[in-house]
CSV table of C-alpha atoms and ligand atoms in Angstrom, one decimal:
chain,number,residue,atom,x,y,z
A,29,MET,CA,-15.0,0.5,-6.0
A,30,ARG,CA,-16.3,-2.2,-3.6
A,31,ILE,CA,-13.6,-4.1,-0.9
A,32,ASP,CA,-15.6,-7.1,1.4
A,33,VAL,CA,-12.4,-8.3,3.6
A,34,LEU,CA,-13.0,-12.0,5.5
A,35,THR,CA,-11.4,-11.9,8.2
A,36,ILE,CA,-11.0,-13.9,12.0
A,37,PHE,CA,-10.1,-10.3,13.5
A,38,PRO,CA,-12.8,-8.0,12.2
A,39,GLY,CA,-12.2,-5.6,15.4
A,40,MET,CA,-8.9,-5.1,14.0
A,41,PHE,CA,-10.2,-3.2,11.2
A,42,SER,CA,-12.6,-0.4,12.9
A,43,GLY,CA,-9.5,2.6,13.1
A,44,PRO,CA,-7.8,2.3,10.2
A,45,LEU,CA,-11.0,2.3,7.9
A,46,SER,CA,-13.1,4.9,9.9
A,47,GLU,CA,-10.5,7.8,10.0
A,48,SER,CA,-8.5,10.3,7.9
A,49,ILE,CA,-9.0,9.8,3.8
A,50,VAL,CA,-10.4,6.4,4.1
A,51,ALA,CA,-13.6,7.2,6.4
A,52,ARG,CA,-14.2,10.6,4.3
A,53,ALA,CA,-14.3,8.7,0.6
A,54,ARG,CA,-16.2,5.7,2.8
A,55,GLU,CA,-18.8,8.3,3.9
A,56,ARG,CA,-18.5,10.2,0.4
A,57,GLY,CA,-19.4,6.9,-1.3
A,58,LEU,CA,-16.4,6.9,-3.5
A,59,VAL,CA,-15.6,3.3,-1.3
A,60,GLU,CA,-17.6,0.8,-0.1
A,61,ILE,CA,-15.5,-1.3,2.4
A,62,HIS,CA,-17.6,-4.8,4.2
A,63,VAL,CA,-15.6,-6.3,6.8
A,64,HIS,CA,-17.3,-10.2,7.7
A,65,ASP,CA,-16.2,-12.0,10.6
A,66,ILE,CA,-15.3,-15.6,8.6
A,67,ARG,CA,-16.3,-17.5,12.5
A,68,GLU,CA,-19.9,-16.6,11.8
A,69,PHE,CA,-19.6,-18.8,8.5
A,70,ALA,CA,-18.2,-21.8,11.1
A,71,ARG,CA,-21.4,-24.5,11.0
A,72,ASP,CA,-20.3,-26.1,14.1
A,73,LYS,CA,-21.2,-25.0,18.0
A,74,HIS,CA,-17.7,-23.5,18.6
A,75,ARG,CA,-17.8,-22.0,15.2
A,76,VAL,CA,-13.8,-23.6,14.7
A,77,THR,CA,-12.0,-22.0,12.2
A,78,ASP,CA,-8.8,-23.8,12.2
A,79,ASP,CA,-7.6,-27.4,12.6
A,80,TYR,CA,-4.0,-29.3,13.1
A,81,PRO,CA,-2.6,-29.6,9.7
A,82,PHE,CA,-2.7,-33.7,7.8
A,83,GLY,CA,1.1,-34.6,8.2
A,84,GLY,CA,1.9,-33.0,11.4
A,85,GLY,CA,3.6,-30.2,12.1
A,86,ALA,CA,3.9,-27.3,14.2
A,87,GLY,CA,1.2,-24.3,14.2
A,88,MET,CA,-2.7,-24.5,12.9
A,89,VAL,CA,-4.2,-24.2,9.3
A,90,MET,CA,-7.6,-22.3,8.7
A,91,LYS,CA,-10.3,-24.7,7.4
A,92,PRO,CA,-11.7,-24.3,3.9
A,93,GLU,CA,-15.5,-24.9,4.8
A,94,PRO,CA,-16.3,-21.5,6.7
A,95,ILE,CA,-13.7,-19.5,3.8
A,96,PHE,CA,-15.6,-21.3,1.2
A,97,ALA,CA,-19.2,-20.0,2.4
A,98,ALA,CA,-18.0,-16.7,3.6
A,99,VAL,CA,-17.0,-16.2,-0.2
A,100,GLU,CA,-20.2,-17.4,-1.4
A,101,HIS,CA,-22.0,-15.0,0.7
A,102,VAL,CA,-20.2,-12.0,-0.3
A,103,MET,CA,-20.9,-13.2,-3.7
A,104,SER,CA,-24.9,-13.6,-3.3
A,105,GLU,CA,-24.8,-10.1,-1.7
A,106,ALA,CA,-23.9,-7.9,-4.2
A,107,PRO,CA,-24.1,-9.5,-8.0
A,108,GLY,CA,-21.3,-9.3,-10.6
A,109,SER,CA,-17.9,-10.4,-10.3
A,110,ALA,CA,-14.6,-9.7,-8.0
A,111,ARG,CA,-11.1,-10.6,-7.9
A,112,VAL,CA,-10.0,-12.7,-5.2
A,113,ILE,CA,-7.0,-11.9,-2.9
A,114,LEU,CA,-5.6,-14.4,-0.3
A,115,MET,CA,-3.0,-12.2,2.0
A,116,SER,CA,-0.3,-14.0,2.0
A,117,PRO,CA,3.8,-14.2,2.6
A,118,GLN,CA,3.4,-16.8,-0.4
A,119,GLY,CA,2.1,-13.6,-2.1
A,120,ARG,CA,3.8,-11.2,-5.2
A,121,VAL,CA,5.3,-8.5,-3.2
A,122,PHE,CA,3.0,-5.2,-3.4
A,123,THR,CA,3.8,-2.0,-4.9
A,124,GLN,CA,2.3,0.8,-6.7
A,125,GLU,CA,2.3,-0.5,-10.0
A,126,THR,CA,0.2,-3.4,-7.9
A,127,ALA,CA,-1.9,-0.6,-6.1
A,128,VAL,CA,-2.6,1.0,-9.7
A,129,ARG,CA,-3.5,-2.1,-11.4
A,130,LEU,CA,-6.2,-3.1,-8.5
A,131,ALA,CA,-7.7,0.6,-8.4
A,132,ARG,CA,-9.0,-0.3,-11.9
A,133,GLU,CA,-11.0,-2.9,-10.6
A,134,GLN,CA,-15.0,-2.4,-9.8
A,135,ARG,CA,-15.0,-5.0,-7.0
A,136,LEU,CA,-12.7,-7.1,-4.9
A,137,VAL,CA,-12.4,-9.9,-2.1
A,138,LEU,CA,-10.0,-10.0,0.7
A,139,ILE,CA,-9.3,-13.0,2.8
A,140,CYS,CA,-6.5,-12.6,5.4
A,141,GLY,CA,-5.5,-15.7,6.7
A,142,HIS,CA,-4.0,-16.5,9.8
A,143,TYR,CA,-1.9,-18.7,12.0
A,144,GLU,CA,0.5,-20.9,9.8
A,145,GLY,CA,-1.6,-20.8,6.9
A,146,VAL,CA,-4.6,-21.2,4.9
A,147,ASP,CA,-5.6,-25.1,3.0
A,148,GLU,CA,-4.6,-25.0,0.1
A,149,ARG,CA,-8.0,-25.9,-1.8
A,150,VAL,CA,-8.9,-22.0,-1.1
A,151,ARG,CA,-6.1,-21.1,-3.4
A,152,GLU,CA,-7.1,-23.9,-5.8
A,153,ALA,CA,-10.5,-23.0,-6.4
A,154,LEU,CA,-11.4,-19.3,-4.9
A,155,VAL,CA,-8.0,-17.5,-4.9
A,156,HIS,CA,-7.0,-15.3,-8.2
A,157,GLU,CA,-3.9,-13.8,-6.9
A,158,GLU,CA,-1.7,-13.9,-3.5
A,159,ILE,CA,0.1,-10.6,-2.1
A,160,SER,CA,2.4,-10.1,0.1
A,161,ILE,CA,3.3,-6.8,1.6
A,162,GLY,CA,7.5,-7.6,2.1
A,163,ASP,CA,9.6,-9.5,3.6
A,164,TYR,CA,8.9,-9.4,7.5
A,165,VAL,CA,7.1,-12.0,9.4
A,166,LEU,CA,3.3,-10.9,10.6
A,167,THR,CA,1.1,-12.6,12.7
A,168,GLY,CA,-1.6,-12.5,10.1
A,169,GLY,CA,-2.9,-10.7,6.8
A,170,GLU,CA,-5.2,-8.3,8.6
A,171,LEU,CA,-2.2,-5.6,8.4
A,172,PRO,CA,-1.6,-6.1,4.7
A,173,ALA,CA,-5.0,-6.1,3.5
A,174,MET,CA,-5.2,-2.4,5.7
A,175,VAL,CA,-2.4,-1.3,3.7
A,176,ILE,CA,-3.8,-2.4,0.3
A,177,ILE,CA,-7.2,-0.7,1.2
A,178,ASP,CA,-5.1,2.3,2.2
A,179,ALA,CA,-3.1,2.7,-0.9
A,180,LEU,CA,-6.1,1.6,-3.6
A,181,THR,CA,-8.3,4.2,-1.6
A,182,ARG,CA,-6.2,6.9,-2.7
A,183,LEU,CA,-6.0,5.9,-5.9
A,184,VAL,CA,-9.9,6.1,-6.6
A,185,PRO,CA,-10.9,9.3,-9.0
A,186,GLY,CA,-11.8,12.0,-6.7
A,187,VAL,CA,-10.6,11.0,-3.3
A,188,LEU,CA,-7.4,13.1,-3.4
A,189,ASP,CA,-7.5,16.2,-5.2
A,190,GLU,CA,-6.5,15.7,-8.4
A,191,GLU,CA,-3.4,17.8,-8.5
A,192,SER,CA,-1.0,15.7,-5.9
A,193,VAL,CA,-2.0,12.7,-8.1
A,194,ALA,CA,-0.6,14.2,-11.0
A,195,ALA,CA,2.3,15.5,-9.0
A,196,GLU,CA,2.8,11.9,-8.2
A,197,SER,CA,2.9,10.6,-11.7
A,198,PHE,CA,5.4,13.0,-12.0
A,199,THR,CA,8.1,12.8,-9.8
A,200,SER,CA,7.4,8.6,-9.5
A,201,GLY,CA,10.5,7.3,-9.1
A,202,LEU,CA,11.7,9.3,-7.0
A,203,LEU,CA,11.8,10.0,-3.2
A,204,ASP,CA,10.2,13.4,-2.6
A,205,TYR,CA,12.4,16.5,-2.3
A,206,PRO,CA,12.6,18.4,1.9
A,207,GLN,CA,9.7,20.6,2.1
A,208,TYR,CA,9.3,23.4,4.8
A,209,THR,CA,6.3,25.5,6.3
A,210,ARG,CA,6.4,28.4,8.4
A,211,PRO,CA,8.1,29.8,10.6
A,212,ARG,CA,10.6,30.6,8.1
A,213,GLU,CA,13.4,29.9,11.0
A,214,PHE,CA,12.8,27.7,14.2
A,215,ARG,CA,14.9,27.0,17.0
A,216,GLY,CA,17.6,28.3,14.6
A,217,MET,CA,17.3,26.3,11.6
A,218,THR,CA,16.2,28.5,8.3
A,219,VAL,CA,14.0,27.3,5.4
A,220,PRO,CA,16.7,27.3,2.2
A,221,GLU,CA,16.7,30.7,0.6
A,222,VAL,CA,16.0,29.9,-2.8
A,223,LEU,CA,12.4,28.7,-1.5
A,224,VAL,CA,11.5,31.9,-0.2
A,225,SER,CA,13.2,33.6,-3.5
A,226,GLY,CA,10.0,33.9,-5.5
A,227,ASP,CA,11.7,32.3,-8.6
A,228,HIS,CA,9.6,29.8,-9.6
A,229,GLU,CA,12.0,27.8,-11.6
A,230,LYS,CA,14.9,28.2,-9.5
A,231,VAL,CA,12.4,26.3,-6.8
A,232,ARG,CA,11.8,23.4,-9.7
A,233,ILE,CA,15.5,22.6,-10.8
A,234,TRP,CA,16.3,22.9,-6.6
A,235,ARG,CA,13.5,20.2,-5.8
A,236,ARG,CA,14.2,18.0,-8.5
A,237,LYS,CA,17.8,18.0,-7.8
A,238,GLN,CA,16.9,17.5,-4.1
A,239,ALA,CA,15.0,14.4,-5.4
A,240,LEU,CA,17.1,13.5,-7.5
A,241,ALA,CA,20.3,13.7,-4.3
A,242,ARG,CA,18.1,11.5,-1.9
A,243,THR,CA,17.0,8.9,-4.5
A,244,LEU,CA,21.1,8.6,-5.5
A,245,GLU,CA,21.8,8.7,-1.7
A,246,ARG,CA,19.2,6.5,0.1
A,247,ARG,CA,17.7,4.1,-3.0
A,248,PRO,CA,20.0,3.9,-6.1
A,249,ASP,CA,17.7,1.0,-6.7
A,250,LEU,CA,14.8,3.2,-7.5
A,251,LEU,CA,17.1,5.8,-9.9
A,252,ARG,CA,17.8,2.9,-12.4
A,253,SER,CA,14.2,2.6,-12.8
A,254,ALA,CA,13.2,5.6,-12.8
A,255,SER,CA,12.7,7.4,-16.3
A,256,LEU,CA,15.3,9.9,-16.3
A,257,THR,CA,14.8,13.7,-18.5
A,258,PRO,CA,18.6,15.5,-20.0
A,259,GLU,CA,18.1,17.9,-17.5
A,260,ASP,CA,17.9,15.1,-14.4
A,261,GLU,CA,21.2,13.6,-16.2
A,262,ARG,CA,23.0,17.2,-15.8
A,263,LEU,CA,21.9,17.7,-11.9
A,264,LEU,CA,22.8,14.0,-11.4
A,265,GLU,CA,26.7,15.3,-13.3
A,266,GLU,CA,26.2,18.1,-10.6
A,267,ILE,CA,25.4,16.2,-7.3
A,268,GLU,CA,28.2,13.9,-8.0
A,269,ARG,CA,30.6,17.3,-8.8
A,270,ASP,CA,28.9,18.3,-5.6
A,271,GLY,CA,29.9,15.1,-3.5
A,272,ALA,CA,33.2,15.0,-4.6
A,273,ALA,CA,34.4,18.5,-4.0
A,274,ALA,CA,32.6,17.8,-0.5
A,275,GLU,CA,34.8,15.3,-0.5
A,276,GLY,CA,38.2,17.0,-1.8
A,277,ARG,CA,38.6,14.9,-4.4
A,278,CYS,CA,38.9,18.3,-6.6
B,4,9D3,C1,6.7,-17.5,6.2
B,4,9D3,C2,6.5,-17.8,7.6
B,4,9D3,N1,5.8,-19.0,7.7
B,4,9D3,C3,6.4,-19.8,7.7
B,4,9D3,C4,6.4,-21.1,8.2
B,4,9D3,C5,4.9,-19.3,9.0
B,4,9D3,C6,3.9,-18.3,8.4
B,4,9D3,C7,4.0,-16.8,9.6
B,4,9D3,C8,3.4,-15.6,9.6
B,4,9D3,C9,2.8,-17.9,7.9
B,4,9D3,C10,1.6,-16.4,8.1
B,4,9D3,C11,1.9,-16.0,8.5
B,4,9D3,C12,1.1,-14.5,8.8
B,4,9D3,N2,1.5,-13.6,7.6
B,4,9D3,C13,0.6,-13.4,6.6
B,4,9D3,O1,-0.6,-13.6,6.3
B,4,9D3,C14,0.9,-12.6,5.7
B,4,9D3,C15,1.9,-11.3,5.6
B,4,9D3,C16,3.0,-11.5,6.6
B,4,9D3,O2,3.3,-12.2,7.4
B,4,9D3,N3,4.2,-10.4,6.0
B,4,9D3,C17,4.3,-9.8,4.6
B,4,9D3,N4,2.7,-10.0,3.8
B,4,9D3,C18,2.5,-10.7,4.4
B,4,9D3,S1,0.3,-10.7,3.7
B,4,9D3,C19,-0.1,-12.1,4.5
């Protein structure tokens, strides 16, 4: 997979793309990430990338010419087609489903907006899809682009060990169960007995129940769309009874 990022702040990307799993995936040639400075594609003396909005109003708008030139440049660097994505508060909200869909693409171009927005002709002529990472206001599309790169990279075959990816699809839709490592007792806090019992079936059921209880408590919205087995339904009834008992309702 190849990802080209277009930004007026290329320096923002050096840290996150040069550490940890993303760095390793790049070194191993599993993902190729190229960051391009939109400013270098501005043709005027001062390399201006923004201008005042027609019709007036606050803030600046990113000019179309440098962005068009940057997209044309990255498309000429490597042949073939690419899905062009604009990071934008107007976009559909990015989810794991979006990540799985985009991880199947061979080639992406991520355009990072800054200031109040991007000239509409960029959307009209270049952009296939707009993506937001959530309902909060950031200063630009750079952090959202890094979020997307991170989420996609770990889905590229060979980046993670296949076992954790398989476990993910099994538990998908639920929050994680609590995890412990050594020591068995730390500052008076102990590891639940079942986890050291050696009874793998009991461990599996305990973890599933914990995941269901946490999801019910913190993210009931997720529970409604998760695919639950008859065992899950039984565990949820148990959780409901445990809660009622704790409140003295039975
Ligand atoms: C929605 C706020 N806009 C009101 C006129 C102005 C505006 C604020 C901040 C326009 C753009 C931005 C910069 N943000 C992004 O480019 C952005 C973003 C975000 O702010 N939140 C979540 N996802 C994204 S993706 C790109």
